[in-house]
């Protein structure tokens, strides 16, 4: 499967490709969910299914991690459905019950933020592929992200004003490419930027700070070029596709 192949073959030449497993998970969802949604008899059925998937995913993750099969627990679609199902849920629920969704988001968003901060403090960070962080953080992050999207749609909310900052909107626009390139180029940037800087400055913190600014500039430039000259050509094709909610 593409998920595990990307993870096991984590480097091609100087480029890191291990993070492509997440793209495989997304594409698998994009292939399967429209077929499932098409066969749902009603919007309510689809919403109930998404809630079930949220908790099934969490239960599978717990069971697999208890069995010490960390790789399938982390890199496969069935155990990565919390955020995906939460996003699909609000996309459908907001069509019929926008006021209720906003009221729920007002409670869910601060609650999940508090939960994530508490988890970070108690667990001394959020290490990957550990049972407790994964089972706590993934559901919180999924629910919180969904709530943030809803609150950002309310033009009167503080969250909407923050999320409409020009800098955030810009990075949101190029975020797909930024995710791809920042990790893809990590070893290259380290070799040709950080190591020479550290050798020149002999201060890891100072060199690291300069490296961060330079690496950010490089990744931003490449991601912006990718969006405007490559990705945007495919985005124009979305007018040929129509999404129809379940009735």
Tab-separated table of C-alpha atoms in Angstrom:
chain	number	residue	atom	x	y	z
A	1	UNK	CA	0.000	0.000	0.000
A	2	UNK	CA	1.140	3.528	-0.725
A	3	UNK	CA	0.923	4.453	2.954
A	4	UNK	CA	3.462	1.888	4.095
A	5	UNK	CA	5.598	2.167	0.965
A	6	UNK	CA	6.064	5.898	1.547
A	7	UNK	CA	6.973	5.289	5.168
A	8	UNK	CA	9.367	2.374	4.612
A	9	UNK	CA	11.080	4.046	1.652
A	10	UNK	CA	11.393	7.306	3.514
A	11	UNK	CA	14.138	8.811	1.359
A	12	UNK	CA	14.800	8.987	-2.383
A	13	UNK	CA	18.250	10.381	-3.081
A	14	UNK	CA	18.556	13.530	-0.965
A	15	UNK	CA	14.791	13.937	-0.577
A	16	UNK	CA	12.594	12.738	2.282
A	17	UNK	CA	9.289	11.227	1.136
A	18	UNK	CA	8.101	9.508	4.301
A	19	UNK	CA	5.336	12.062	4.816
A	20	UNK	CA	3.623	10.982	1.601
A	21	UNK	CA	1.802	8.321	3.625
A	22	UNK	CA	-0.656	11.020	4.706
A	23	UNK	CA	-1.400	11.875	1.075
A	24	UNK	CA	-2.146	8.201	0.459
A	25	UNK	CA	-4.642	8.248	3.335
A	26	UNK	CA	-6.337	11.341	1.860
A	27	UNK	CA	-6.565	9.862	-1.633
A	28	UNK	CA	-8.028	6.620	-0.302
A	29	UNK	CA	-10.699	8.638	1.493
A	30	UNK	CA	-11.436	10.693	-1.645
A	31	UNK	CA	-11.925	7.466	-3.601
A	32	UNK	CA	-14.139	5.708	-1.060
A	33	UNK	CA	-16.258	8.411	0.602
A	34	UNK	CA	-18.113	9.657	-2.514
A	35	UNK	CA	-19.215	6.076	-3.205
A	36	UNK	CA	-20.388	5.630	0.375
A	37	UNK	CA	-22.164	8.990	0.384
A	38	UNK	CA	-23.847	8.240	-2.924
A	39	UNK	CA	-25.412	5.135	-1.390
A	40	UNK	CA	-26.568	6.796	1.835
A	41	UNK	CA	-30.346	7.072	1.840
A	42	UNK	CA	-30.422	10.314	3.803
A	43	UNK	CA	-28.257	13.049	5.252
A	44	UNK	CA	-28.981	11.716	8.727
A	45	UNK	CA	-27.666	8.285	7.756
A	46	UNK	CA	-24.448	9.815	6.430
A	47	UNK	CA	-23.955	11.831	9.621
A	48	UNK	CA	-24.524	8.812	11.839
A	49	UNK	CA	-22.037	6.853	9.772
A	50	UNK	CA	-19.412	9.575	10.181
A	51	UNK	CA	-19.864	9.643	13.959
A	52	UNK	CA	-19.492	5.869	13.990
A	53	UNK	CA	-16.328	6.064	11.869
A	54	UNK	CA	-14.844	8.610	14.285
A	55	UNK	CA	-15.142	6.242	17.228
A	56	UNK	CA	-14.392	3.065	15.257
A	57	UNK	CA	-11.124	4.633	14.131
A	58	UNK	CA	-10.236	5.505	17.696
A	59	UNK	CA	-11.119	2.009	18.913
A	60	UNK	CA	-9.069	0.338	16.173
A	61	UNK	CA	-6.089	2.523	16.986
A	62	UNK	CA	-6.243	1.622	20.659
A	63	UNK	CA	-6.586	-2.103	19.922
A	64	UNK	CA	-3.722	-2.159	17.412
A	65	UNK	CA	-1.385	-0.085	19.555
A	66	UNK	CA	-2.045	-2.251	22.584
A	67	UNK	CA	-0.949	-5.126	20.368
A	68	UNK	CA	2.267	-3.171	19.600
A	69	UNK	CA	1.567	-2.958	15.865
A	70	UNK	CA	2.449	0.709	15.760
A	71	UNK	CA	3.013	1.028	12.020
A	72	UNK	CA	-0.477	-0.045	10.881
A	73	UNK	CA	-2.000	1.928	13.737
A	74	UNK	CA	-0.408	5.136	12.530
A	75	UNK	CA	-0.216	4.895	8.756
A	76	UNK	CA	-3.468	3.312	7.555
A	77	UNK	CA	-6.804	4.885	6.649
A	78	UNK	CA	-9.052	2.944	9.090
A	79	UNK	CA	-7.086	4.276	12.049
A	80	UNK	CA	-6.838	7.828	10.746
A	81	UNK	CA	-10.516	8.611	10.367
A	82	UNK	CA	-11.061	11.002	13.289
A	83	UNK	CA	-10.060	14.209	11.538
A	84	UNK	CA	-11.368	13.049	8.166
A	85	UNK	CA	-14.774	12.057	9.492
A	86	UNK	CA	-14.997	15.246	11.583
A	87	UNK	CA	-14.369	17.359	8.475
A	88	UNK	CA	-16.883	15.428	6.404
A	89	UNK	CA	-19.393	15.690	9.267
A	90	UNK	CA	-19.343	19.481	9.459
A	91	UNK	CA	-19.466	19.768	5.666
A	92	UNK	CA	-22.798	17.923	5.711
A	93	UNK	CA	-24.260	19.042	9.040
A	94	UNK	CA	-23.615	22.701	8.304
A	95	UNK	CA	-25.868	22.453	5.257
A	96	UNK	CA	-28.953	21.715	7.335
A	97	UNK	CA	-28.197	22.948	10.860
A	98	UNK	CA	-25.770	25.903	10.580
A	99	UNK	CA	-26.980	27.587	13.796
A	100	UNK	CA	-26.643	24.406	15.833
A	101	UNK	CA	-23.176	23.771	14.382
A	102	UNK	CA	-22.054	27.256	15.411
A	103	UNK	CA	-23.373	26.801	18.951
A	104	UNK	CA	-21.609	23.455	19.249
A	105	UNK	CA	-18.370	24.876	17.846
A	106	UNK	CA	-18.358	27.623	20.486
A	107	UNK	CA	-18.109	24.899	23.141
A	108	UNK	CA	-15.975	22.348	21.320
A	109	UNK	CA	-13.194	24.684	20.156
A	110	UNK	CA	-12.043	26.058	23.553
A	111	UNK	CA	-12.562	22.640	25.156
A	112	UNK	CA	-10.290	20.916	22.641
A	113	UNK	CA	-7.654	23.649	22.869
A	114	UNK	CA	-7.540	23.254	26.639
A	115	UNK	CA	-7.362	19.493	26.214
A	116	UNK	CA	-4.452	19.699	23.758
A	117	UNK	CA	-2.467	22.069	25.979
A	118	UNK	CA	-3.107	19.852	28.990
A	119	UNK	CA	-2.020	16.753	27.057
A	120	UNK	CA	1.162	18.491	25.917
A	121	UNK	CA	2.053	19.476	29.485
A	122	UNK	CA	1.170	16.163	31.114
A	123	UNK	CA	2.826	14.023	28.433
A	124	UNK	CA	5.885	16.332	28.118
A	125	UNK	CA	5.301	16.737	24.411
A	126	UNK	CA	3.379	14.661	21.916
A	127	UNK	CA	5.670	11.902	20.604
A	128	UNK	CA	4.542	10.048	17.477
A	129	UNK	CA	3.262	6.473	17.612
A	130	UNK	CA	2.808	6.332	21.373
A	131	UNK	CA	-0.473	4.936	22.629
A	132	UNK	CA	-1.595	7.704	24.974
A	133	UNK	CA	-0.671	10.736	22.816
A	134	UNK	CA	-2.234	9.239	19.687
A	135	UNK	CA	-5.464	8.162	21.353
A	136	UNK	CA	-5.846	11.513	23.133
A	137	UNK	CA	-4.512	13.982	20.589
A	138	UNK	CA	-6.018	12.692	17.326
A	139	UNK	CA	-9.670	12.921	18.425
A	140	UNK	CA	-9.051	16.304	20.084
A	141	UNK	CA	-7.248	17.669	17.029
A	142	UNK	CA	-9.941	16.383	14.684
A	143	UNK	CA	-12.832	17.819	16.664
A	144	UNK	CA	-10.986	21.073	17.327
A	145	UNK	CA	-10.076	21.585	13.684
A	146	UNK	CA	-13.683	21.027	12.631
A	147	UNK	CA	-14.870	23.528	15.252
A	148	UNK	CA	-12.265	26.074	14.108
A	149	UNK	CA	-13.483	25.815	10.515
A	150	UNK	CA	-17.040	26.471	11.674
A	151	UNK	CA	-16.076	29.431	13.868
A	152	UNK	CA	-14.029	30.936	11.033
A	153	UNK	CA	-17.227	31.032	8.948
A	154	UNK	CA	-18.888	33.339	11.470
A	155	UNK	CA	-17.724	36.772	10.283
A	156	UNK	CA	-18.543	38.307	13.677
A	157	UNK	CA	-16.256	35.955	15.618
A	158	UNK	CA	-12.688	36.649	16.699
A	159	UNK	CA	-11.652	33.390	15.021
A	160	UNK	CA	-12.925	34.627	11.666
A	161	UNK	CA	-10.940	37.843	11.988
A	162	UNK	CA	-7.773	35.948	12.949
A	163	UNK	CA	-8.118	33.365	10.199
A	164	UNK	CA	-8.617	36.147	7.644
A	165	UNK	CA	-5.238	37.740	8.322
A	166	UNK	CA	-3.490	38.154	4.983
A	167	UNK	CA	-0.446	36.153	6.079
A	168	UNK	CA	-2.553	33.219	7.234
A	169	UNK	CA	-4.667	33.325	4.079
A	170	UNK	CA	-1.517	33.316	1.971
A	171	UNK	CA	-0.006	30.353	3.780
A	172	UNK	CA	-3.367	28.615	3.707
A	173	UNK	CA	-3.411	28.989	-0.065
A	174	UNK	CA	0.052	27.448	-0.486
A	175	UNK	CA	-0.231	25.057	2.469
A	176	UNK	CA	-0.472	21.883	0.392
A	177	UNK	CA	2.779	22.588	-1.394
A	178	UNK	CA	4.387	23.861	1.794
A	179	UNK	CA	3.580	20.580	3.524
A	180	UNK	CA	5.130	18.643	0.642
A	181	UNK	CA	8.278	20.697	0.151
A	182	UNK	CA	9.264	21.610	3.713
A	183	UNK	CA	9.811	17.951	4.597
A	184	UNK	CA	10.930	16.854	1.153
A	185	UNK	CA	13.813	19.377	1.323
A	186	UNK	CA	14.653	18.981	5.005
A	187	UNK	CA	17.920	17.098	4.552
A	188	UNK	CA	18.939	19.245	1.578
A	189	UNK	CA	18.380	22.466	3.523
A	190	UNK	CA	20.154	21.057	6.541
A	191	UNK	CA	23.180	20.093	4.453
A	192	UNK	CA	23.473	23.301	2.435
A	193	UNK	CA	22.148	25.872	4.907
A	194	UNK	CA	22.312	24.801	8.516
A	195	UNK	CA	25.643	22.969	8.541
A	196	UNK	CA	27.551	25.801	6.772
A	197	UNK	CA	25.868	28.387	9.026
A	198	UNK	CA	26.720	26.455	12.165
A	199	UNK	CA	30.303	26.048	10.984
A	200	UNK	CA	30.518	29.787	10.362
A	201	UNK	CA	28.759	31.082	13.485
A	202	UNK	CA	29.667	28.322	16.002
A	203	UNK	CA	26.483	28.995	17.966
A	204	UNK	CA	23.712	26.482	17.505
A	205	UNK	CA	20.876	28.756	18.689
A	206	UNK	CA	21.931	31.751	16.606
A	207	UNK	CA	22.677	29.594	13.567
A	208	UNK	CA	19.372	27.789	14.031
A	209	UNK	CA	17.461	31.071	14.145
A	210	UNK	CA	19.024	32.296	10.902
A	211	UNK	CA	18.491	28.872	9.362
A	212	UNK	CA	14.806	28.951	10.295
A	213	UNK	CA	14.286	32.296	8.544
A	214	UNK	CA	16.181	31.224	5.427
A	215	UNK	CA	14.502	27.810	5.237
A	216	UNK	CA	11.096	29.442	5.699
A	217	UNK	CA	11.842	31.833	2.844
A	218	UNK	CA	13.017	29.020	0.550
A	219	UNK	CA	10.027	26.777	1.286
A	220	UNK	CA	7.608	29.688	0.958
A	221	UNK	CA	9.037	30.683	-2.420
A	222	UNK	CA	8.976	27.135	-3.786
A	223	UNK	CA	5.462	26.505	-2.449
A	224	UNK	CA	4.132	29.758	-3.899
A	225	UNK	CA	5.679	28.984	-7.293
A	226	UNK	CA	4.216	25.485	-7.148
A	227	UNK	CA	0.754	26.856	-6.401
A	228	UNK	CA	0.634	29.601	-9.016
A	229	UNK	CA	2.397	27.770	-11.856
A	230	UNK	CA	1.375	24.153	-11.257
A	231	UNK	CA	-1.376	23.450	-8.706
A	232	UNK	CA	-3.664	26.262	-9.868
A	233	UNK	CA	-3.941	24.614	-13.301
A	234	UNK	CA	-5.545	21.581	-11.678
A	235	UNK	CA	-7.710	23.672	-9.362
A	236	UNK	CA	-9.329	25.258	-12.392
A	237	UNK	CA	-10.621	21.814	-13.332
A	238	UNK	CA	-12.841	21.568	-10.252
A	239	UNK	CA	-15.621	23.383	-12.105
A	240	UNK	CA	-16.165	20.128	-13.976
A	241	UNK	CA	-17.098	18.336	-10.772
A	242	UNK	CA	-20.168	18.944	-8.668
A	243	UNK	CA	-20.720	17.769	-5.115
A	244	UNK	CA	-24.240	16.765	-4.176
A	245	UNK	CA	-25.160	16.189	-0.536
A	246	UNK	CA	-27.107	13.133	0.468
A	247	UNK	CA	-30.828	13.729	0.715
